[in-house]
Coordinates of C-alpha atoms in Angstrom, one line a residue:
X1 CA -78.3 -7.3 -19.0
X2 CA -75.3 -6.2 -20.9
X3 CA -76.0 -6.9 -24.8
X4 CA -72.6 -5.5 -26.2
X5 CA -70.2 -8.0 -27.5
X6 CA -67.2 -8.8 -26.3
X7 CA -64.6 -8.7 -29.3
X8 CA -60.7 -9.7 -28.5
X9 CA -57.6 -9.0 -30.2
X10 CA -56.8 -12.5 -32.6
X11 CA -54.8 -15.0 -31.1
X12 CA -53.2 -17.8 -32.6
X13 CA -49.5 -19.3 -31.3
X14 CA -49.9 -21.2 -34.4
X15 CA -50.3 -18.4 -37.1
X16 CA -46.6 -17.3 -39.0
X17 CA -46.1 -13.9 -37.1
X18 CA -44.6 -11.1 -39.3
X19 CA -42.5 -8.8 -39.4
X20 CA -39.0 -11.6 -39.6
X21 CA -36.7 -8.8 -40.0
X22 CA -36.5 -8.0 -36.1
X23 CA -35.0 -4.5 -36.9
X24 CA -38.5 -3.3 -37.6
X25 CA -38.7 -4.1 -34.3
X26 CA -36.0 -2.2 -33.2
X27 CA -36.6 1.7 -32.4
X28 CA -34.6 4.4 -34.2
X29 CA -33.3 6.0 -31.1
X30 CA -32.5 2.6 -29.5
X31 CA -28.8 2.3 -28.2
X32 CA -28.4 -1.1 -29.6
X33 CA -28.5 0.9 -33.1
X34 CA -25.6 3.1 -31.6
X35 CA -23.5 0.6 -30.6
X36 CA -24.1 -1.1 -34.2
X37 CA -23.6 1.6 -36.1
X38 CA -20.4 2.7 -34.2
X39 CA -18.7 -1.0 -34.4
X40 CA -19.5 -1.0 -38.5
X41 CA -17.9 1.5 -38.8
X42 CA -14.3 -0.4 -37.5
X43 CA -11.8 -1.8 -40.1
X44 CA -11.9 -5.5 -39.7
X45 CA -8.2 -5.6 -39.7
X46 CA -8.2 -4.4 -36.2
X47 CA -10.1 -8.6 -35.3
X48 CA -8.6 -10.2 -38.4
X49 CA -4.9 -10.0 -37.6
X50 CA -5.3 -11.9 -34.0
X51 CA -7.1 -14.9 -35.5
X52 CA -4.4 -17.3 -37.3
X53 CA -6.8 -18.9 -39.8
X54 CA -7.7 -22.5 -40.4
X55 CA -9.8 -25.1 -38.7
X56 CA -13.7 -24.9 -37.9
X57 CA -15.3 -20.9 -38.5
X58 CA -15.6 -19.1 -35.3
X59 CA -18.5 -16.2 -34.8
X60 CA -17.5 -13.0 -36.5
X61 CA -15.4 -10.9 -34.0
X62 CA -17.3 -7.5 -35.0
X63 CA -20.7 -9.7 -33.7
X64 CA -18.9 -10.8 -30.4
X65 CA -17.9 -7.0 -30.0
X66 CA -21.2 -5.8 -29.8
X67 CA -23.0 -8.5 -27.7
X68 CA -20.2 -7.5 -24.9
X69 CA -20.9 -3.6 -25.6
X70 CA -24.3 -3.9 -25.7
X71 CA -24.5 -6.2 -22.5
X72 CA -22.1 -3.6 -20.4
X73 CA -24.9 -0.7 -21.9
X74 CA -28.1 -3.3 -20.2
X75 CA -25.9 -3.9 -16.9
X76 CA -25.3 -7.5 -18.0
X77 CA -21.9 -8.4 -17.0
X78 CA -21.5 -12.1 -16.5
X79 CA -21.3 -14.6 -19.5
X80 CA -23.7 -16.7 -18.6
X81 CA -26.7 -13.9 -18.5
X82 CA -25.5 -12.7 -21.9
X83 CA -25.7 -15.7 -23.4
X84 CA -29.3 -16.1 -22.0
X85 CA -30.3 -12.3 -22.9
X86 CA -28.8 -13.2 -26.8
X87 CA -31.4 -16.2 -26.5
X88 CA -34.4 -14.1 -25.1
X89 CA -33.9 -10.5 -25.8
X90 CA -35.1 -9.1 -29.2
X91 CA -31.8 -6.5 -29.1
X92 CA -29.8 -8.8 -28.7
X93 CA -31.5 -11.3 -30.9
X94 CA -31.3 -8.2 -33.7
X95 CA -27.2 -7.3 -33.1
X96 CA -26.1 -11.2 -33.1
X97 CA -28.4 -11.7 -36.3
X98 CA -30.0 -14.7 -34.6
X99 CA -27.1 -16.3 -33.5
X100 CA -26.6 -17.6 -30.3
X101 CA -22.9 -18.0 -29.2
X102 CA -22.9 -19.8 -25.8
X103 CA -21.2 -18.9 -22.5
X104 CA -17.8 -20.6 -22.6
X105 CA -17.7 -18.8 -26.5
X106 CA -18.6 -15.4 -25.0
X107 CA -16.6 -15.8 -22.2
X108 CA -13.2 -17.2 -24.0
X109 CA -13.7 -13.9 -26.7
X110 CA -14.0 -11.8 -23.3
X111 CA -10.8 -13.4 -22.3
X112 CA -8.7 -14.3 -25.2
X113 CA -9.3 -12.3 -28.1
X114 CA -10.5 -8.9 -26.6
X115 CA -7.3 -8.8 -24.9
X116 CA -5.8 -8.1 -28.0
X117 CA -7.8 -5.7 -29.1
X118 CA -9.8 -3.9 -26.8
X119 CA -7.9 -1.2 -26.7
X120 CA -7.8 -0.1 -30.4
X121 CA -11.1 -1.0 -30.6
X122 CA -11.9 2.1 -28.0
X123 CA -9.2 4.3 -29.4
X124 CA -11.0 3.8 -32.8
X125 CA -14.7 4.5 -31.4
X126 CA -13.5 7.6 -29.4
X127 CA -12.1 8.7 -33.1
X128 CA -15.3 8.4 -34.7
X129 CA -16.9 10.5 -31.6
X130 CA -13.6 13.0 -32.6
X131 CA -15.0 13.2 -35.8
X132 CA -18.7 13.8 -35.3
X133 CA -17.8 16.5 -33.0
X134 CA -19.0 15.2 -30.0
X135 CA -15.7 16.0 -28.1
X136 CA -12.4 17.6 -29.3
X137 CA -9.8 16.2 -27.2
X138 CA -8.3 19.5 -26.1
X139 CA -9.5 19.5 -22.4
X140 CA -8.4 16.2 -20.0
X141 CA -10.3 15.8 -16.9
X142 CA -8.8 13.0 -14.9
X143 CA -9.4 11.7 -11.6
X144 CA -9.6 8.1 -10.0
X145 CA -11.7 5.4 -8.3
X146 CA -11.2 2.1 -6.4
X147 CA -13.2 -0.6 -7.7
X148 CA -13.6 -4.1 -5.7
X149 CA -11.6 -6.9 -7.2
X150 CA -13.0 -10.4 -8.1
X151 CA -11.1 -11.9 -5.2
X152 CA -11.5 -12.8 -1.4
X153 CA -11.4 -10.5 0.8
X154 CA -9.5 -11.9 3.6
X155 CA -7.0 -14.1 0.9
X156 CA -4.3 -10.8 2.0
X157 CA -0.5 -11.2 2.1
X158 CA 1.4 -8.2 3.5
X159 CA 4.4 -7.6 3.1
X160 CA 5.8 -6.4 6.1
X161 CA 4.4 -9.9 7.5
X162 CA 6.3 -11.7 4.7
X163 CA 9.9 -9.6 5.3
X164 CA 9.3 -10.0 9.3
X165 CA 8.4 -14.1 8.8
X166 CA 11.4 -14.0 6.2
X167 CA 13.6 -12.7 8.4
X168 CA 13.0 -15.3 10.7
X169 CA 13.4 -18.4 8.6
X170 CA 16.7 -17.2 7.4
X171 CA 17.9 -17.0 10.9
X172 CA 16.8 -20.4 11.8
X173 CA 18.4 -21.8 8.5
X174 CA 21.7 -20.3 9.8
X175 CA 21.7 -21.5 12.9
X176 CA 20.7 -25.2 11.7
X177 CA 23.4 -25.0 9.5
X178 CA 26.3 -23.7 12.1
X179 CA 24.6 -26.2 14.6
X180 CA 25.6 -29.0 12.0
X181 CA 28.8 -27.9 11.4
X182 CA 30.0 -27.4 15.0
X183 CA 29.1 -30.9 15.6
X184 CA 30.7 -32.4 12.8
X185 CA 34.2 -31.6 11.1
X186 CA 33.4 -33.4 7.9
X187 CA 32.8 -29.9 6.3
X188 CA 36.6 -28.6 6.9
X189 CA 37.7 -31.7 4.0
X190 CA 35.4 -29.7 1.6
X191 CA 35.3 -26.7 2.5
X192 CA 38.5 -26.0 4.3
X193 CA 38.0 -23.5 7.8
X194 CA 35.1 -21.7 5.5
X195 CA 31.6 -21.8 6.6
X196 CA 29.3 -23.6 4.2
X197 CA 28.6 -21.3 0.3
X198 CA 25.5 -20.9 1.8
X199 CA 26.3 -18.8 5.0
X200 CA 27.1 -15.7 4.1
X201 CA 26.2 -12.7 7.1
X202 CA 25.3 -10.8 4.4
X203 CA 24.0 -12.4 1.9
X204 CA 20.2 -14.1 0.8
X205 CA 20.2 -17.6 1.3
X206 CA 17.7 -18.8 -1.8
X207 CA 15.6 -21.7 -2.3
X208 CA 18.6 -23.1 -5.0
X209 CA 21.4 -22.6 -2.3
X210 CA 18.8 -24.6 0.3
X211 CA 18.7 -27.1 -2.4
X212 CA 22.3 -27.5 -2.6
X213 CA 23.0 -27.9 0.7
X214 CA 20.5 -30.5 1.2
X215 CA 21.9 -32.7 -1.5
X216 CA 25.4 -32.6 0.1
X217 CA 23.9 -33.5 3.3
X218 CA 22.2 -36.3 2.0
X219 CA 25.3 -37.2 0.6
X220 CA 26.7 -36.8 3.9
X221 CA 24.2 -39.0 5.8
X222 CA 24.7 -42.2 3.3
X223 CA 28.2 -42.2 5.0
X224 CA 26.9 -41.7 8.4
X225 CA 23.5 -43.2 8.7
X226 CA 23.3 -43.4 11.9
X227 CA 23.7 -39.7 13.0
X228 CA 20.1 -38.7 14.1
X229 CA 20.5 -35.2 14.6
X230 CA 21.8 -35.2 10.5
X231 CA 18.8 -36.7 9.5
X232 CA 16.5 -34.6 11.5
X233 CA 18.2 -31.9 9.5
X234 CA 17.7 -32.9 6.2
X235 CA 14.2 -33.5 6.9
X236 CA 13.4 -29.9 8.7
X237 CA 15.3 -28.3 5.5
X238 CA 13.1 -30.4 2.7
X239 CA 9.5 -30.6 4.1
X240 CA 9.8 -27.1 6.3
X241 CA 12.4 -24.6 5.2
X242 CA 12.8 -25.2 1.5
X243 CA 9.1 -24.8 1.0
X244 CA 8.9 -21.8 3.4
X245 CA 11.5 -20.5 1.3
X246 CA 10.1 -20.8 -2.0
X247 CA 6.3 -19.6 -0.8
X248 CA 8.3 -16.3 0.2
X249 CA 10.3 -15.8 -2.8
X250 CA 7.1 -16.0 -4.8
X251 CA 5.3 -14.0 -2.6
X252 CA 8.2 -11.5 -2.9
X253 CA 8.4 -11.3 -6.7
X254 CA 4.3 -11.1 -6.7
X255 CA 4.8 -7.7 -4.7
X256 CA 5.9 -5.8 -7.4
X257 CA 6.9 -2.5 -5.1
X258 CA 3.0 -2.7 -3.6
X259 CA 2.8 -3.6 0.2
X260 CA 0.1 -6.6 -0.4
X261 CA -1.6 -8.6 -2.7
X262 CA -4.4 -11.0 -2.9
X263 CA -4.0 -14.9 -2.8
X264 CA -6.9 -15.2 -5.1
X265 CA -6.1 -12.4 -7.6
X266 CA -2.1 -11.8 -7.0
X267 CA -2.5 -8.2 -9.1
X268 CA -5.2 -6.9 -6.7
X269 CA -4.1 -4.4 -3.9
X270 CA -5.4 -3.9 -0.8
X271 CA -7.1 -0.7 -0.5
X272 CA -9.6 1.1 1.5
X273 CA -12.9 1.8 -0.3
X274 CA -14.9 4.4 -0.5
X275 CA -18.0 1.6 0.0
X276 CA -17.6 1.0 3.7
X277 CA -20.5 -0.3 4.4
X278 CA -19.1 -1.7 7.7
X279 CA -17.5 1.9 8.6
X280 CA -14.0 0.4 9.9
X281 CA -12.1 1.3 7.6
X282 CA -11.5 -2.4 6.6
X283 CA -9.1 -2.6 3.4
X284 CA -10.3 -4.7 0.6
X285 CA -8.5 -6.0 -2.3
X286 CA -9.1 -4.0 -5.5
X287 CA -7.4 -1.6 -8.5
X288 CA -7.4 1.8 -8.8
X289 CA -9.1 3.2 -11.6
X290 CA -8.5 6.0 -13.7
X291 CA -10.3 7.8 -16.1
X292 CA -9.7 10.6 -18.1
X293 CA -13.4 12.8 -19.6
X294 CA -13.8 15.3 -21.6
X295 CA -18.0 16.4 -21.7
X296 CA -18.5 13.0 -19.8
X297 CA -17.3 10.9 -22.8
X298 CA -14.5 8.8 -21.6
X299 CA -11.0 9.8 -23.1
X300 CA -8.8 7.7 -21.7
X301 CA -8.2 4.6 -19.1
X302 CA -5.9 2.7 -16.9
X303 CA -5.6 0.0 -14.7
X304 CA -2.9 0.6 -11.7
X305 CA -2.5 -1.4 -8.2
X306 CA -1.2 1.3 -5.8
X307 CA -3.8 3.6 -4.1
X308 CA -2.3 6.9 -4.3
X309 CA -3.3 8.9 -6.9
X310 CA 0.4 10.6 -7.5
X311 CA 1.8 8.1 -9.0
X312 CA -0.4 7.2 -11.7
X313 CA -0.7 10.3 -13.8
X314 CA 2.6 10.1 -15.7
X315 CA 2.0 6.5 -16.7
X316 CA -1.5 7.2 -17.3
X317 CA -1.1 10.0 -19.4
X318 CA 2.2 7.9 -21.5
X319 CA -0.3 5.3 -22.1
X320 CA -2.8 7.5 -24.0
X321 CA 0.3 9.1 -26.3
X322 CA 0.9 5.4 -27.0
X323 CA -3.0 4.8 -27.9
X324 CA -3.8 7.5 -29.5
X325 CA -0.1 9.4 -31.0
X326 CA -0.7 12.7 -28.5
X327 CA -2.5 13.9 -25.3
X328 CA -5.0 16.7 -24.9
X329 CA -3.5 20.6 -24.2
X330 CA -5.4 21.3 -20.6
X331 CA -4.8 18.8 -17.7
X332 CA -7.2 19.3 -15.0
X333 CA -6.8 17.4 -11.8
X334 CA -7.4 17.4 -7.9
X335 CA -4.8 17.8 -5.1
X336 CA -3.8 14.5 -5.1
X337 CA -1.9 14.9 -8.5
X338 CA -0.2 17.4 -7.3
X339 CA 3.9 17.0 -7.4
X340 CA 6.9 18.3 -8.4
X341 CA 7.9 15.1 -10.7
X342 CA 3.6 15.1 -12.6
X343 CA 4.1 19.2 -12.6
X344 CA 7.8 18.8 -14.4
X345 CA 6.2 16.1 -16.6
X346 CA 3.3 18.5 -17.9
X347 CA 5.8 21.5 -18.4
X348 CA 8.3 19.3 -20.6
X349 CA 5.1 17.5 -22.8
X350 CA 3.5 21.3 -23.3
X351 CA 0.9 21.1 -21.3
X352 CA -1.6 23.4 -20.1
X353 CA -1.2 22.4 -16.0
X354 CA -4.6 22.8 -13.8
X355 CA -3.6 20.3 -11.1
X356 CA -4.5 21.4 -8.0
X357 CA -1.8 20.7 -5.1
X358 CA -2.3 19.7 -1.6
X359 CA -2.8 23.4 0.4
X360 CA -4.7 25.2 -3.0
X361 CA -8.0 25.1 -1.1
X362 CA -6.5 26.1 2.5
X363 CA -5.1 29.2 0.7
X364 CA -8.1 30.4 -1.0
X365 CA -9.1 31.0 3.1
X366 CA -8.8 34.3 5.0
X367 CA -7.9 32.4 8.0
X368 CA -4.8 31.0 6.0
X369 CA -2.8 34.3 5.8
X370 CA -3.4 35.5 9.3
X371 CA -1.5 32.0 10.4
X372 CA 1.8 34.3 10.2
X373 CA 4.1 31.5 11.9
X374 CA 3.5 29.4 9.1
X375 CA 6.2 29.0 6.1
X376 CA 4.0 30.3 3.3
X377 CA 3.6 33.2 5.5
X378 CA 7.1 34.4 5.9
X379 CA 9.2 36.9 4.3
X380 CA 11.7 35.6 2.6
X381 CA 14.4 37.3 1.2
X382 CA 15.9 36.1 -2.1
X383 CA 19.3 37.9 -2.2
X384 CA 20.7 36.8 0.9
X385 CA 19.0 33.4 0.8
X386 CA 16.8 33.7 4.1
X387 CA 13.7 33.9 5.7
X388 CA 12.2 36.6 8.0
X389 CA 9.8 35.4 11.0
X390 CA 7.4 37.7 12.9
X391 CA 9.6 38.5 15.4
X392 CA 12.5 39.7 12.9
X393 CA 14.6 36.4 13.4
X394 CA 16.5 35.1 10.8
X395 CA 16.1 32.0 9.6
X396 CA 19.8 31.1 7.8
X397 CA 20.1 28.2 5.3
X398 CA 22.1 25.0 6.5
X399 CA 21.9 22.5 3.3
X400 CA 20.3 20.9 0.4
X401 CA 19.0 17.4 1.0
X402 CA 17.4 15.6 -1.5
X403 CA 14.7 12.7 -0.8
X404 CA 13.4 10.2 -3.3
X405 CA 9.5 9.8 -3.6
X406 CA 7.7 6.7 -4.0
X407 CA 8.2 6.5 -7.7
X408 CA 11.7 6.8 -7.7
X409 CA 11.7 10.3 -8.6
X410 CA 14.6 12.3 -6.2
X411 CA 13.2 16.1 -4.9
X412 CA 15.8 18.8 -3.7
X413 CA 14.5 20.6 -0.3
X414 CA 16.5 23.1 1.1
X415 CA 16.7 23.5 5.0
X416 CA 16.9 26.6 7.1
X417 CA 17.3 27.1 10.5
X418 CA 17.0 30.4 13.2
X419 CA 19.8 30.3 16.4
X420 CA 18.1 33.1 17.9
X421 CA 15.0 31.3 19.3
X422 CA 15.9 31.9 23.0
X423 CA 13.8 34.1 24.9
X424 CA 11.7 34.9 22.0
X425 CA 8.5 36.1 22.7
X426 CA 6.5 34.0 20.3
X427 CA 8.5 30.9 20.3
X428 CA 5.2 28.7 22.0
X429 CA 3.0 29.3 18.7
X430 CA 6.5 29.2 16.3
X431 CA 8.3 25.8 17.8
X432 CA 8.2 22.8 20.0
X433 CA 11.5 21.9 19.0
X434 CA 14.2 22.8 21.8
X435 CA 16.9 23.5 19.6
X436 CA 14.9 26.6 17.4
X437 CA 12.6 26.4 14.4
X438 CA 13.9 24.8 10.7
X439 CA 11.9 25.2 7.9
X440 CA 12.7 23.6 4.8
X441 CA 11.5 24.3 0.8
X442 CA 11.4 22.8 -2.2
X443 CA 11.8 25.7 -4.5
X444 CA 11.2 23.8 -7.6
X445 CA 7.6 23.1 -6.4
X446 CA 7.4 26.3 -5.3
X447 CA 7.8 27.7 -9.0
X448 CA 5.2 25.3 -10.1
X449 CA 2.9 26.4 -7.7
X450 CA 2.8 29.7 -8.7
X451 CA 2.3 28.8 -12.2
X452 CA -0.9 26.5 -10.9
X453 CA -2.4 29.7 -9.4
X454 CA -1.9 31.6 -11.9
X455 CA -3.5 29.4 -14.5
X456 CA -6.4 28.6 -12.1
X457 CA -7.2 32.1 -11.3
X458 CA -7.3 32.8 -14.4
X459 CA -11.2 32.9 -16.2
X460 CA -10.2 30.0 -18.2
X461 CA -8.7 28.4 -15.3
X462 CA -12.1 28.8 -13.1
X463 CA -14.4 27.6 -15.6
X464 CA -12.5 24.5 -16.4
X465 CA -12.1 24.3 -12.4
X466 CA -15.8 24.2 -12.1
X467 CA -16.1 22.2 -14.9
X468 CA -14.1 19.4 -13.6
X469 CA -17.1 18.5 -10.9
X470 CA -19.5 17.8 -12.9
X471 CA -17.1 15.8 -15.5
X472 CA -15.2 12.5 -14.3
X473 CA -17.2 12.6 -10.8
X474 CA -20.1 11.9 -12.8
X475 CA -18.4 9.2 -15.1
X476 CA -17.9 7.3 -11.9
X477 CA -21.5 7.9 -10.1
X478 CA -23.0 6.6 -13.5
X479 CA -20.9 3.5 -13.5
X480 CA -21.1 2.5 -9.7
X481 CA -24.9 3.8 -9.3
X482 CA -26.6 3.5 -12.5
X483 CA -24.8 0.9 -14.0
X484 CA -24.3 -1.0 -10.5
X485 CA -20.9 -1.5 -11.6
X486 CA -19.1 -1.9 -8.0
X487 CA -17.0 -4.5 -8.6
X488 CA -14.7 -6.4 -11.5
X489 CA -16.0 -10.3 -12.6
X490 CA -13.1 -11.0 -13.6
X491 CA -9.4 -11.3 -12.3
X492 CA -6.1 -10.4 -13.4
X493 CA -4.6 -6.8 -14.5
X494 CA -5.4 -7.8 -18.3
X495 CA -8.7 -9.1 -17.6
X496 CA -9.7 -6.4 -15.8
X497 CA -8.4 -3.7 -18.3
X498 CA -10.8 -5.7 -20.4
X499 CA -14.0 -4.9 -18.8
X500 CA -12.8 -1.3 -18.1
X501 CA -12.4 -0.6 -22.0
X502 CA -16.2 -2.5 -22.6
X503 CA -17.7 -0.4 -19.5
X504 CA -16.3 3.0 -21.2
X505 CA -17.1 1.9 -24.8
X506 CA -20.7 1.3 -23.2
X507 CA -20.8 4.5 -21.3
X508 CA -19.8 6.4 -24.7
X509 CA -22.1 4.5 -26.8
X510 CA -25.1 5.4 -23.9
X511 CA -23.9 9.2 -23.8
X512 CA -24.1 9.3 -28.0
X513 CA -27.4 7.7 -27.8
X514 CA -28.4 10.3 -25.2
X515 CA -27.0 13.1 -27.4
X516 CA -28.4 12.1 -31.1
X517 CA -31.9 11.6 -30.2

């Protein structure tokens, strides 16, 4: 028989429990003190100048800020389980000071007031980091991501649907029109032998002109009543055409140069995803994301809604000057920032350019230089303004053209040609064109080329290069891996730019945290 006693820890839901300061609670290396610490530290000004004053008090901004920061750090994301965590969660019980804003408070803040402010609030955090030393804003590493809007994914409107199905309407609208003047001669006492205002060949018949000419035909049809087939028109034009009209003028305005949108969040773009879980290559709607590191603390970030990576650096890199006054010296990039118009950009700011362009890799191959029929392989000679092939044939130059890229940006290529292809010995691995083999160049990219390769193979150049893996890469696998952070909650361009400036405030405030103890 076993004698010992049994002896338990006291119980008693009844008994005061001490401490009631909850930060004796909280550890010293705990993130939540981070994120404290590092919102302190902001001058009040940056909130106080967005609320208008008067009527009932609202929860200090400063509080608000980090319960969202802190939430994005726990992978808490929706209103609603913030407000719950700020009810249950000693952290969060510690950061709010007891207070307990719900939902609809934290989601309005979210919405309305960080709008305002979430931006200055990251530029003045990553300052503080500037200061403390934990990055010197001297080397930008910048790539991008496409993250999953907060919209359906079959709500799509194309817009080579819409200009084909606008098309069409317009045509019918013509011919309705022509079909009631040819039956009628009513128009000639208004409008003399002229078609109707609204008939132009060439021009856009709007929703106003459609309008217009339904209220003269109604005008119209009070003197006639009788006449059917003018009645039948006036209803096709107000319950079918004028409607049709106005869906694709909005639709056209909502494009915004992009070639779709989503019905349920008009500023998402339909993109293919890197998370194709279905592997077909199905296009979902979403934004492209783009970040800018520096030791994997986040730098810099935009919001854009085409795909392509080209076209975002510029705009990217004009929105940090705006933020912060000035951009770091090194860019480092992938091949798919490489252009003429980003590498022009970087040479007139000053910068330091270690964007890679579209061939870099295929060059760095031995099997790239014995590929003698290409271009890059040619000899070209500079005084007379001509190229060299294998065979000895000349190739002679025939013009300048210049095309216009997708931001509007216009390139100059210049075009050469060889007559002498005839009976040439190689011709089968040169050309398949029957008329003899054109090359053309864009010598302006060519000159920033060579200064690309020079700064990359240079030892600065190769450890930045190498650097650049391990940097913005990793940003992203932390946010869509660790953080499960695969896809926005909420919609619109602002709204979203919102939750990408708490996600990288969070990241930074986890990667300090990480650092200091």
């Amino acid at each position: 028989m076993n004698n010992n006693k049994i002896v338990f820890k006291d119980y008693n839901m009844n008994q005061l429990q001490l401490p009631m300061d909850l930060s004796e609670e909280i550890p010293k290396n705990h993130v939540v003190r981070v994120v404290n610490d590092a919102i302190d530290e902001l001058d009040d000004n940056i909130f106080l100048k967005y609320y208008p004053g008067g009527g009932r008090s609202s929860y200090h901004p400063k509080m608000m800020t980090k319960i969202l920061v802190y939430a994005y750090t726990q992978k808490i994301y929706t209103s609603r389980k913030i407000a719950k965590a700020v009810r249950e969660q000693l952290p969060f019980m510690w950061i709010a000071a007891r207070q307990k804003p719900n939902f609809r408070t934290i989601n309005r803040f979210r919405s309305k007031r960080m709008k305002h402010v979430i931006d200055e609030v990251f530029t003045s955090v990553l300052e503080l980091l500037i200061k403390e030393g934990y990055v010197k804003f001297e080397n930008y590493f910048l790539d991008g991501t496409k993250i999953e809007a907060d919209a359906n994914r079959y709500s799509f409107v194309w817009k080579k649907s819409t200009d084909r199905y606008e098309a069409d309407l317009q045509a019918k609208i013509r011919k309705l029109l022509k079909e009631i003047e040819a039956e009628n001669d009513y128009e000639n006492e208004l409008y003399g032998d002229k078609d109707l205002d609204e008939l132009g060949e060439e021009s856009q018949i709007t929703s106003d002109d459609l309008k217009n000419t339904a209220e003269k035909l109604e005008s119209r049809l009070e003197e006639e009543p009788e006449n059917k087939k003018l009645k039948k028109a006036v209803k096709t034009i107000k319950k079918d055409y004028l409607p049709r009209t106005k869906k694709y003028e909005r639709y056209q305005s909502t494009f915004k140069g992009r070639n779709s949108f989503s019905k349920t969040d008009t500023d998402a773009t339909f993109m293919r995803m890197k998370e194709d879980h279905m592997r077909n290559g199905q296009l979902k709607p979403g934004h492209n994301l783009q970040l800018g590191t520096e030791k994997q603390f986040i730098l810099g970030y935009s919001i854009h809604q085409k795909p392509g990576d080209t076209t975002c650096l510029i705009p990217h890199l004009e929105r940090l000057k705006k933020l912060f006054g000035k951009t770091p010296k090194n860019i480092i990039a992938d091949a798919g920032y490489g252009s003429e118009e980003n590498y022009r950009y970087l040479e007139e700011q000053g910068k330091n350019s270690y964007v890679k362009y579209n061939t870099y890799f295929k060059e760095q191959k031995r099997n790239w230089k014995k590929q003698v029929f290409r271009r890059e392989n040619m000899y070209y000679n500079s005084e007379d303004d001509k190229f060299i092939c294998p065979n000895g044939k000349e190739l002679i130059f025939q013009f300048d053209k210049y095309y216009r890229t997708e931001s509007g940006y216009f390139t100059k290529y210049r075009h050469y040609k060889c007559f002498d292809c005839d009976g040439c010995d190689f011709r089968e691995k040169c050309t398949r064109s029957r008329t003899g083999r054109t090359v053309r160049v864009n010598w302006e990219l060519e000159k920033y080329k060579k200064q690309v390769r020079e700064n990359l193979g240079s030892d600065h150049g190769k450890k930045l290069s190498s650097k650049r893996k391990v940097e913005v890469e990793s940003v992203y696998g932390h946010f869509k891996a660790n953080r499960v952070f695969r896809r926005f909650v909420l919609r619109g361009i602002e709204k979203v730019n919102i939750e990408i400036g708490l996600m990288s405030l969070a990241h930074n405030m986890l990667k300090k945290a990480a650092l200091t103890y």
